[in-house]
GROMACS .gro file of C-alpha atoms in nm:
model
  379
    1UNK     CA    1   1.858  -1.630   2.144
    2UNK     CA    2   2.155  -1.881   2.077
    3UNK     CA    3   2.177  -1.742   1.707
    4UNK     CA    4   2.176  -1.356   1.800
    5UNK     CA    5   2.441  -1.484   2.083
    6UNK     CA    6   2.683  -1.615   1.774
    7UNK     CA    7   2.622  -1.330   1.615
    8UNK     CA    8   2.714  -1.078   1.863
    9UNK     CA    9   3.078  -1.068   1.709
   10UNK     CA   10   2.941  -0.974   1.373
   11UNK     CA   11   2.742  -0.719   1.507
   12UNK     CA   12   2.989  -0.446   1.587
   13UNK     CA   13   3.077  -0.429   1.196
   14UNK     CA   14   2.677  -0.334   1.109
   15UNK     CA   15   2.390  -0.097   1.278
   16UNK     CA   16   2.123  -0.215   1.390
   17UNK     CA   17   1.857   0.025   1.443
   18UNK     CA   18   1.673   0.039   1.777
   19UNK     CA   19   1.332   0.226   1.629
   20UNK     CA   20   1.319  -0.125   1.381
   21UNK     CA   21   1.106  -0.350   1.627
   22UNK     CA   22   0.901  -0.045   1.758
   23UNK     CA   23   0.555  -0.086   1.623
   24UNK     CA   24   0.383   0.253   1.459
   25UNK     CA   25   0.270   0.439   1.792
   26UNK     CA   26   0.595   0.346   1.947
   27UNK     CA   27   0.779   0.434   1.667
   28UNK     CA   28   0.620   0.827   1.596
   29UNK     CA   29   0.682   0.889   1.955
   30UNK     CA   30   1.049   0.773   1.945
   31UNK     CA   31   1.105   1.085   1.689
   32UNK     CA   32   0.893   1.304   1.902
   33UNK     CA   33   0.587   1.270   1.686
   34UNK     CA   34   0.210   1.345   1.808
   35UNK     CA   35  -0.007   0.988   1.730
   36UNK     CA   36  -0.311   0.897   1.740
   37UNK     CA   37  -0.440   0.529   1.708
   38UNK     CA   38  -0.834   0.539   1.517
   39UNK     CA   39  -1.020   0.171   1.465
   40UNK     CA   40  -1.242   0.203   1.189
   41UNK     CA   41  -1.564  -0.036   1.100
   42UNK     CA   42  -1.604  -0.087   0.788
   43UNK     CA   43  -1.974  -0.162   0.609
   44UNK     CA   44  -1.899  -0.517   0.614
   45UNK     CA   45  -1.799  -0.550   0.934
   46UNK     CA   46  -1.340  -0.517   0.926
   47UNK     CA   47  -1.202  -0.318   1.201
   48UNK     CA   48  -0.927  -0.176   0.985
   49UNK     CA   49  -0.660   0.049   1.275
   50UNK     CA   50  -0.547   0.395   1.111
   51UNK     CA   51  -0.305   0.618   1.246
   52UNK     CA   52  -0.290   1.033   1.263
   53UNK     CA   53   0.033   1.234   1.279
   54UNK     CA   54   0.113   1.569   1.275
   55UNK     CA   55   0.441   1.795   1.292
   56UNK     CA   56   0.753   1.711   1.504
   57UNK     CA   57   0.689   1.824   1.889
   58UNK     CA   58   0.362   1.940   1.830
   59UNK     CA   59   0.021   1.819   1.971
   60UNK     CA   60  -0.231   1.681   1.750
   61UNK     CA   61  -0.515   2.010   1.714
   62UNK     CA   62  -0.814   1.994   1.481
   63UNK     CA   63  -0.805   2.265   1.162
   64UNK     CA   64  -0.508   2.121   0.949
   65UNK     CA   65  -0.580   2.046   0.584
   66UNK     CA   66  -0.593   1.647   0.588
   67UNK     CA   67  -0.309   1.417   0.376
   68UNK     CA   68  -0.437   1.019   0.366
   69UNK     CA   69  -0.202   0.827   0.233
   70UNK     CA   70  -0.227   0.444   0.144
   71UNK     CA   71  -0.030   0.162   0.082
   72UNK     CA   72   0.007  -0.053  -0.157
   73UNK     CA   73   0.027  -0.443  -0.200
   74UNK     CA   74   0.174  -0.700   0.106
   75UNK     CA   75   0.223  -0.350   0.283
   76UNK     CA   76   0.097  -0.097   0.562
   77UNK     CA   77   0.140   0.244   0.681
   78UNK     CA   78   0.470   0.140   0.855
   79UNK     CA   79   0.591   0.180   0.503
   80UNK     CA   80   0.534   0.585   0.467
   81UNK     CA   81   0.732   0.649   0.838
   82UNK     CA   82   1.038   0.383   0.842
   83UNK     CA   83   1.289   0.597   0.608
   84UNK     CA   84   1.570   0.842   0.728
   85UNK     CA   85   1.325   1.080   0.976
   86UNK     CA   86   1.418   1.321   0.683
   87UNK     CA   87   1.326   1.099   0.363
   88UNK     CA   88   0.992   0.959   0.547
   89UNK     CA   89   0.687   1.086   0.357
   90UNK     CA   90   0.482   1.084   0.645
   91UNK     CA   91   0.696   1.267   0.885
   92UNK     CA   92   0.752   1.519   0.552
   93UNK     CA   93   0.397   1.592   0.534
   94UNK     CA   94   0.341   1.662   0.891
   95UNK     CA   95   0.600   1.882   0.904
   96UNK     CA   96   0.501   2.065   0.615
   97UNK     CA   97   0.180   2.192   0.884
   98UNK     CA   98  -0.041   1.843   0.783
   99UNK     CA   99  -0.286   1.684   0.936
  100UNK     CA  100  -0.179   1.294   0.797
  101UNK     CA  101  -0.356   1.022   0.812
  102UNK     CA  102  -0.232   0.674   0.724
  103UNK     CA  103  -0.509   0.449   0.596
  104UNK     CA  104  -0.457   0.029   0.625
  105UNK     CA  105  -0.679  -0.237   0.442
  106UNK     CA  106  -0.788  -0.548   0.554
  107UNK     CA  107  -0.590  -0.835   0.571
  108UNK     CA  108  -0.248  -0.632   0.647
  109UNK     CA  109  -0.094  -0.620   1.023
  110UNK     CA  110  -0.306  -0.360   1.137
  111UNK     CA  111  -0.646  -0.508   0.950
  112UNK     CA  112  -0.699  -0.837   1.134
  113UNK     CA  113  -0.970  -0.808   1.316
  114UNK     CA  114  -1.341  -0.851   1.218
  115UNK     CA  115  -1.666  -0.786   1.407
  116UNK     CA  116  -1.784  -1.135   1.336
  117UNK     CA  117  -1.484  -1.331   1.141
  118UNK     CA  118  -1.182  -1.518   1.252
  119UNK     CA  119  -0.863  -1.502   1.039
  120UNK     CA  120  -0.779  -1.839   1.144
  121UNK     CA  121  -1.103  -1.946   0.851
  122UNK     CA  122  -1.141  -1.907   0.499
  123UNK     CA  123  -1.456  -1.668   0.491
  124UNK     CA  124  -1.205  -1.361   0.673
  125UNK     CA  125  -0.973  -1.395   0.374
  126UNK     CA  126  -1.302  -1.398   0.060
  127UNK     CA  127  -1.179  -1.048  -0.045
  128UNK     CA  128  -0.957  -0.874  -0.302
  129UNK     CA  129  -0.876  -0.499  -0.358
  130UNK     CA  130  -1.210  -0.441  -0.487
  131UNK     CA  131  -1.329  -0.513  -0.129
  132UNK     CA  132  -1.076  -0.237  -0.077
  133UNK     CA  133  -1.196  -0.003  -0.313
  134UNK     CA  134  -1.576  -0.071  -0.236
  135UNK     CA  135  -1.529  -0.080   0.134
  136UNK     CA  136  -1.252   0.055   0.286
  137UNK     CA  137  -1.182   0.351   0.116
  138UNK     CA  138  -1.523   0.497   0.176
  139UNK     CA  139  -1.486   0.369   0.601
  140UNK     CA  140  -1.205   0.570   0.612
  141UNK     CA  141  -1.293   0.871   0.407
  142UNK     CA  142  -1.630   0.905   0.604
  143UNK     CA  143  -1.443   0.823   0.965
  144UNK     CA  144  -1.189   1.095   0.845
  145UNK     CA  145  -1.375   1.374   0.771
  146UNK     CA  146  -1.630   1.309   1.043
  147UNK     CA  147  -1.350   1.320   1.288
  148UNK     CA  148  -1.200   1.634   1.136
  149UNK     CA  149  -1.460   1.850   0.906
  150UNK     CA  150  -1.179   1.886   0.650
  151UNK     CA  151  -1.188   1.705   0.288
  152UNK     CA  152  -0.896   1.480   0.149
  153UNK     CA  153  -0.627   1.497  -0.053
  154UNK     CA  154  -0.526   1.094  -0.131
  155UNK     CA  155  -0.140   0.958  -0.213
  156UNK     CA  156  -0.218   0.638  -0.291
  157UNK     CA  157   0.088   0.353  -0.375
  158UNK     CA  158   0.072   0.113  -0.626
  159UNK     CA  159  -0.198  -0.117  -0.502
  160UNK     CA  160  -0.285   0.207  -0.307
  161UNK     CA  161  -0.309   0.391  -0.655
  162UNK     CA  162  -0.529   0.111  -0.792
  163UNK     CA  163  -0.836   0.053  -0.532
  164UNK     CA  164  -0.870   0.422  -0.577
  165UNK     CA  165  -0.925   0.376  -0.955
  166UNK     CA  166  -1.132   0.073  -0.888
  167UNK     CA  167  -1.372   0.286  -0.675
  168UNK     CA  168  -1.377   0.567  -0.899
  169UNK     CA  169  -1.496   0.378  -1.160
  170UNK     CA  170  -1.752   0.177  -1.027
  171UNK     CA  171  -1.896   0.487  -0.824
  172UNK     CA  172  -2.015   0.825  -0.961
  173UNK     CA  173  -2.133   0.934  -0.628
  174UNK     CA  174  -1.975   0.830  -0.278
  175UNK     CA  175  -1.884   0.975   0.028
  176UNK     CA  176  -1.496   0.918  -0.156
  177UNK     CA  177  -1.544   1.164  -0.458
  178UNK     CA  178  -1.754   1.371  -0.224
  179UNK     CA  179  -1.498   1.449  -0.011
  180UNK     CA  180  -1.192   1.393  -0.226
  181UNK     CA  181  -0.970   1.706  -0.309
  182UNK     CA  182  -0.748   1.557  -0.560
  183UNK     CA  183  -0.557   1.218  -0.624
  184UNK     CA  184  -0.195   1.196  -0.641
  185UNK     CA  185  -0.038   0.831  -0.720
  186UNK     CA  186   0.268   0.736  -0.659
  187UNK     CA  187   0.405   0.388  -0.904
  188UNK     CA  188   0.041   0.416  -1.056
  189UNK     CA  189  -0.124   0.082  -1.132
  190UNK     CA  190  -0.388  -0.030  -1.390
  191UNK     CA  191  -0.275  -0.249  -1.649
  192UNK     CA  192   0.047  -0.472  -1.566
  193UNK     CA  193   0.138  -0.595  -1.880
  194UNK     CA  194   0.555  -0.594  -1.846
  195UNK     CA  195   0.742  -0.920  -1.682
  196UNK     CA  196   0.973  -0.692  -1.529
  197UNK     CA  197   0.888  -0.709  -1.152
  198UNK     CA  198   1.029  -1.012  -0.953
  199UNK     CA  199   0.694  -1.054  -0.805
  200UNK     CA  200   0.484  -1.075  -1.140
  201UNK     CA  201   0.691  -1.301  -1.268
  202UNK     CA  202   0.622  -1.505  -0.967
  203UNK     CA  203   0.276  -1.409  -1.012
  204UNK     CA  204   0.335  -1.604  -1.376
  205UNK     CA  205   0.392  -1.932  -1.234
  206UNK     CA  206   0.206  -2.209  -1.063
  207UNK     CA  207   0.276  -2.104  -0.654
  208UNK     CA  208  -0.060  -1.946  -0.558
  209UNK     CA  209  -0.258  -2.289  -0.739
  210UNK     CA  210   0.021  -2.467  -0.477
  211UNK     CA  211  -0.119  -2.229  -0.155
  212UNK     CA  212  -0.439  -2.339  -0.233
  213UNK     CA  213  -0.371  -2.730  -0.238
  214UNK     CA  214  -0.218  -2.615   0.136
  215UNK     CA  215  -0.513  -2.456   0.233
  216UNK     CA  216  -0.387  -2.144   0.276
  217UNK     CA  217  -0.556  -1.844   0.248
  218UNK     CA  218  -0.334  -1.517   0.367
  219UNK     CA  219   0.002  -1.447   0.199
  220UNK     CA  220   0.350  -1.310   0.370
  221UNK     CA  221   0.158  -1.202   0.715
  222UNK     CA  222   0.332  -0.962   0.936
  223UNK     CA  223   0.460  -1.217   1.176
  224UNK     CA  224   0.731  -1.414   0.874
  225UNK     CA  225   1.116  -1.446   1.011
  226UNK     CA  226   1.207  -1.104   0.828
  227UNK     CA  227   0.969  -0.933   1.088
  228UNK     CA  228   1.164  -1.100   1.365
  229UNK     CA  229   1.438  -0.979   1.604
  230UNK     CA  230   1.651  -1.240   1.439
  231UNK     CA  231   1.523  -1.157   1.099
  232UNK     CA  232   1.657  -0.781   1.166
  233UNK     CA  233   1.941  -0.898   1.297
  234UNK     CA  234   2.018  -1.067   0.950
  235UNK     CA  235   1.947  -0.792   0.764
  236UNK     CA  236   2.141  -0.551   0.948
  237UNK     CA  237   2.435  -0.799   0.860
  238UNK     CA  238   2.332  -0.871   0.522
  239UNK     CA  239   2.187  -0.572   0.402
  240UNK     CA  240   2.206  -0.654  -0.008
  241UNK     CA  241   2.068  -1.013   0.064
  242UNK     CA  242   1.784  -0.900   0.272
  243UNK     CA  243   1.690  -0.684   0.049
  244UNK     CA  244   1.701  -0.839  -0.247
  245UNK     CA  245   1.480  -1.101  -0.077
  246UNK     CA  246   1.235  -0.853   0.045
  247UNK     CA  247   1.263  -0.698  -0.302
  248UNK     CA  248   1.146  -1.017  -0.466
  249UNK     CA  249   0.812  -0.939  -0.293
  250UNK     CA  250   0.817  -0.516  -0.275
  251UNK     CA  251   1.021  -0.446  -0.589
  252UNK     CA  252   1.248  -0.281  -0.404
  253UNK     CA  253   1.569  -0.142  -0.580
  254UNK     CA  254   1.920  -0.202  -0.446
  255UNK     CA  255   2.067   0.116  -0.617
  256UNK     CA  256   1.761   0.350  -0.558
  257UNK     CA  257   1.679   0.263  -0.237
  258UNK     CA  258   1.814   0.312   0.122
  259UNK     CA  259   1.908  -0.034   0.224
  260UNK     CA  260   2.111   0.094   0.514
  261UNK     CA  261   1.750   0.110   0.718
  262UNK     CA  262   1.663  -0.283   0.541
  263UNK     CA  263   1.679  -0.388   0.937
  264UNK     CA  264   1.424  -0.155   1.025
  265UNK     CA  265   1.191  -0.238   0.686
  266UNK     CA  266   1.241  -0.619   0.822
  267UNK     CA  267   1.071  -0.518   1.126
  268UNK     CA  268   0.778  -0.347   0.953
  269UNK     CA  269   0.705  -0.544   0.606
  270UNK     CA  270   0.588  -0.729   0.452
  271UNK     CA  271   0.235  -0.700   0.615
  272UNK     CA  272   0.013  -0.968   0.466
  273UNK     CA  273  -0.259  -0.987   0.230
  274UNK     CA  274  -0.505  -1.267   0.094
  275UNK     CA  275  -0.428  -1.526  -0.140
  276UNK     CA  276  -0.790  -1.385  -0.346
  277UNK     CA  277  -0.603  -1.083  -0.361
  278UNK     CA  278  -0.303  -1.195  -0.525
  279UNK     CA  279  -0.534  -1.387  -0.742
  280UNK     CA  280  -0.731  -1.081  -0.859
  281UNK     CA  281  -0.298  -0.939  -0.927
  282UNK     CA  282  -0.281  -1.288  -1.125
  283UNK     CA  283  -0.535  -1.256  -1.311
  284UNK     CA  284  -0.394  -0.861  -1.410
  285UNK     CA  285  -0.046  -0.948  -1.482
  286UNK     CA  286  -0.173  -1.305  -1.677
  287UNK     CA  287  -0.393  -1.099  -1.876
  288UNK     CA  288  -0.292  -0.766  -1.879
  289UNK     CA  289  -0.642  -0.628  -1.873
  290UNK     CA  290  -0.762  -0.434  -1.558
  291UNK     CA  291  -1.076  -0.617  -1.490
  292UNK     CA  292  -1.337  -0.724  -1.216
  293UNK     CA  293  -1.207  -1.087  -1.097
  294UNK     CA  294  -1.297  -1.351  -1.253
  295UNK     CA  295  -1.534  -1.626  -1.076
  296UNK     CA  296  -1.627  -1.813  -1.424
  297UNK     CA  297  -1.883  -1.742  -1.625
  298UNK     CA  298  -2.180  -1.921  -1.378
  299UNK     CA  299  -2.081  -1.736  -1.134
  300UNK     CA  300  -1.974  -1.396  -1.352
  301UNK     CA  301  -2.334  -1.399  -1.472
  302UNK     CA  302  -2.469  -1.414  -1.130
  303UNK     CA  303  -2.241  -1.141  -0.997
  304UNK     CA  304  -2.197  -0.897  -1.283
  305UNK     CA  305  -2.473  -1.038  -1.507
  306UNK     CA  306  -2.217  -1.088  -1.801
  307UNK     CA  307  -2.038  -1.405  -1.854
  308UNK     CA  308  -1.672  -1.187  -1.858
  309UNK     CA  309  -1.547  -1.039  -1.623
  310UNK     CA  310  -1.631  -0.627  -1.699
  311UNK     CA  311  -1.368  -0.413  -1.754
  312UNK     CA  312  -1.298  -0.129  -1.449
  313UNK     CA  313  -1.430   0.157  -1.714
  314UNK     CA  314  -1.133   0.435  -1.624
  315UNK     CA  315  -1.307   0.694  -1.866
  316UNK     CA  316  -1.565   0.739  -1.586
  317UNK     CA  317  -1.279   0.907  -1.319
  318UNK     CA  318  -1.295   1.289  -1.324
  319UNK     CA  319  -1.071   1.399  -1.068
  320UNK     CA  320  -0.787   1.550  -1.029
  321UNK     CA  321  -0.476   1.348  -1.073
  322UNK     CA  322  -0.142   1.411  -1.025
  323UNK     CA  323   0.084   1.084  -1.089
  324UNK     CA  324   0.446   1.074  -0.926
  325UNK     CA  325   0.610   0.764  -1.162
  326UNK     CA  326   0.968   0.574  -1.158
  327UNK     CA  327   1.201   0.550  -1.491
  328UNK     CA  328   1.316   0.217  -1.341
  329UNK     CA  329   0.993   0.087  -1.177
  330UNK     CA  330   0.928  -0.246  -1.249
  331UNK     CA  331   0.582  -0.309  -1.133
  332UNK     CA  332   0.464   0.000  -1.238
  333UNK     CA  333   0.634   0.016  -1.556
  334UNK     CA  334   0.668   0.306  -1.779
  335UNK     CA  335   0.506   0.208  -2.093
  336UNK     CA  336   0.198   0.045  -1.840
  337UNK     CA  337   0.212   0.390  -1.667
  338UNK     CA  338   0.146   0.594  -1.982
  339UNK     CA  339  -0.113   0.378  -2.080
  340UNK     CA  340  -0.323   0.453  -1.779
  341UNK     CA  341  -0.261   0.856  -1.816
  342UNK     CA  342  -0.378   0.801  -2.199
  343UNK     CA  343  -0.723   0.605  -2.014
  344UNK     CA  344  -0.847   0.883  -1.814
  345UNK     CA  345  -1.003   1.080  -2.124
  346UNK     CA  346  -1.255   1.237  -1.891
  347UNK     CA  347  -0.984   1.387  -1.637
  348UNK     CA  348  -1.019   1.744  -1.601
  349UNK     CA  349  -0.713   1.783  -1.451
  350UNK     CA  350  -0.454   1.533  -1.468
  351UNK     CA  351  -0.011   1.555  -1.483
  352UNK     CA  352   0.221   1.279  -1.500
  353UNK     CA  353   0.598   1.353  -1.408
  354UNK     CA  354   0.863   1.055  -1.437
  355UNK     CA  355   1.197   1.062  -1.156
  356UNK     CA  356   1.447   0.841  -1.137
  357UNK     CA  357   1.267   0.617  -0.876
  358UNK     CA  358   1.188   0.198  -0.804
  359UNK     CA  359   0.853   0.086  -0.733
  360UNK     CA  360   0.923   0.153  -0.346
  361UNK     CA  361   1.166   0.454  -0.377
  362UNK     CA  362   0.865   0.726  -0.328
  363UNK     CA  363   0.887   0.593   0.045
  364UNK     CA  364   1.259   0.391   0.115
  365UNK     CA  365   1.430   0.581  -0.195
  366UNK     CA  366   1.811   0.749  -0.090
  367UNK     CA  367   1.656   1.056  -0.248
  368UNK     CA  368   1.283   1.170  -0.293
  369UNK     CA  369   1.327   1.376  -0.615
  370UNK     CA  370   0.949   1.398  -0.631
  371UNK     CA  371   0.957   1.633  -0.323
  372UNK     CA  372   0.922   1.989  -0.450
  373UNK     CA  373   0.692   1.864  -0.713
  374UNK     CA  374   0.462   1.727  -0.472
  375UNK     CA  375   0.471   2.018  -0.242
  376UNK     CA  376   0.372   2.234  -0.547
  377UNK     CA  377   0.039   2.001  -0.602
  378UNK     CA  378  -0.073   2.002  -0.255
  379UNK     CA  379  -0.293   2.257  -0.094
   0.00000   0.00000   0.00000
């Protein structure tokens, strides 16, 4: 309290948005959205909370073709709403005449909770986005279209993008490809083989062998001092600093992106993840292959019955794709991003369009030039 008090004076020279500390419901209905809160079990027991929202002054009504979209790494669905009302994908969607769905993995903010398993031990955090791919996409997918009778059509980001690869090629029948319509991904990820990103480099050095001397087992939860009152306060002041700090983490992009609402991102990311998970990104960016993680070959034999690590085989997805890439992502880099398209051989149907777009700008860009493109692709 004594630190916002000193800098009340300060204040008047900045906005500081009132939606920022609003958490999801909260925040839809402060724009006049319809929400719904879901919990969803998953096979192996995480309660993973999803959220449903439809057009502007509506109420919610069964019928409407279904949009899921995920999120991608040390993120949530917070991330798809917390743009200009008029730049956020979610609030886009819905008012296009969608029935959206925002999807949340465990670990995150809104995945904490476990039938059996307390966060505050080691075995809640045993998990990396294969967990994701294996067992939350399909919760949600089978919760979904149980709830609604209608079948999907998946934006994924980034990490979002990847779990849905991961499950598509480990699985040639589930309730996923069952009931999937087509995949579009924005900042597509596979293979990270470019040092670009602030966070792979970080990835590159020695901090998440340093977590593990600590004992620690989740990364960047949603309760850090950016998520604060104070830590909106700070970046409504310093809106370049905070989000080149965030940006260290998200890839964000200071030119690209709307830093003008960086108070209200503070209040809604990062969201937390394991450090397994960011082991399993290790192990992608150290590598550059897109693998299953490594345990060591005792352990690789008992698992996958090979002493490597398999390979995620990308020739077995046969969907359709439709990828929405950056020019100046870092994480998702261009030449990385091509490589992927050139991987799915077996494809059907499958586009790739490039925009002048960050890692994050598909949700916090200034602009969305992907817009009409996307509205072509869905149906």
């Amino acid at each position: 309290m004594k630190i916002i008090l000193l800098l009340l004076p300060y204040l008047a020279l900045t906005t500081i948005h009132p939606e920022g500390n609003l958490d999801f419901v909260k925040y839809c209905k402060y724009f006049n959205y319809p929400v719904e809160q879901h919990v969803i079990q998953t096979e192996d027991g995480y309660l993973l909370t999803y959220f449903r929202v439809q057009a502007k002054g509506t109420k919610i009504v069964s019928g409407k073709k279904v949009v899921l979209l995920q999120h991608g790494l040390l993120d949530s669905s917070d991330t798809f709403i917390i743009n200009d009302e008029d730049k956020a994908p979610a609030f886009l969607i819905a008012n296009k005449g969608y029935d959206v769905w925002l999807g949340n993995n465990r670990g995150n903010k809104h995945g904490r909770d476990h039938i059996k398993k307390n966060p505050f031990f080691w075995s809640f955090w045993d998990f990396t986005l294969e967990d994701f791919a294996i067992y939350d996409l399909p919760a949600g997918f089978k919760y979904i279209v149980n709830k609604t009778g209608q079948k999907i059509q998946y934006i994924g980001h980034s990490q979002g993008t990847a779990q849905m690869h991961i499950h598509l090629s480990l699985f040639k029948q589930s309730v996923v490809r069952d009931n999937l319509i087509q995949f579009i991904g924005m900042g597509p990820v596979a293979w990270v083989t470019t040092k670009y990103s602030p966070l792979v480099r970080l990835l590159d050095t020695n901090f998440l062998e340093v977590l593990a001397t600590f004992g620690l087992h989740e990364f960047m939860p949603g309760d850090t001092f950016l998520t604060s009152e104070i830590g909106r306060v700070v970046c409504g002041l310093m809106e370049n600093i905070c989000g080149d700090l965030i940006g260290s983490f998200v890839s964000a992009d200071p030119v690209l992106d709307n830093y003008d609402r960086y108070d209200v991102l503070a209040g809604h990311s990062p969201a937390g993840t394991s450090v397994k998970n960011l082991k399993h990104w290790q192990q992608f960016t150290r590598t550059g292959e897109f693998k299953r993680y490594d345990y060591g070959d005792r352990e690789n034999v008992r698992r996958y019955g090979t002493k490597k690590a398999p390979f995620y085989d990308l020739s077995n997805i046969d969907v359709k794709i439709f990828y929405i890439a950056g020019y100046d992502d870092l994480l998702a880099a261009p030449k990385d991003v091509n490589h992927l398209f050139s991987a799915l051989i077996n494809a059907p149907n499958k586009e790739l369009k490039f925009y002048d777009a960050g890692h994050c700008s598909f949700m916090w860009g200034r602009q969305l030039p992907y817009l009409d493109d996307l509205w072509a692709h869905l149906e």
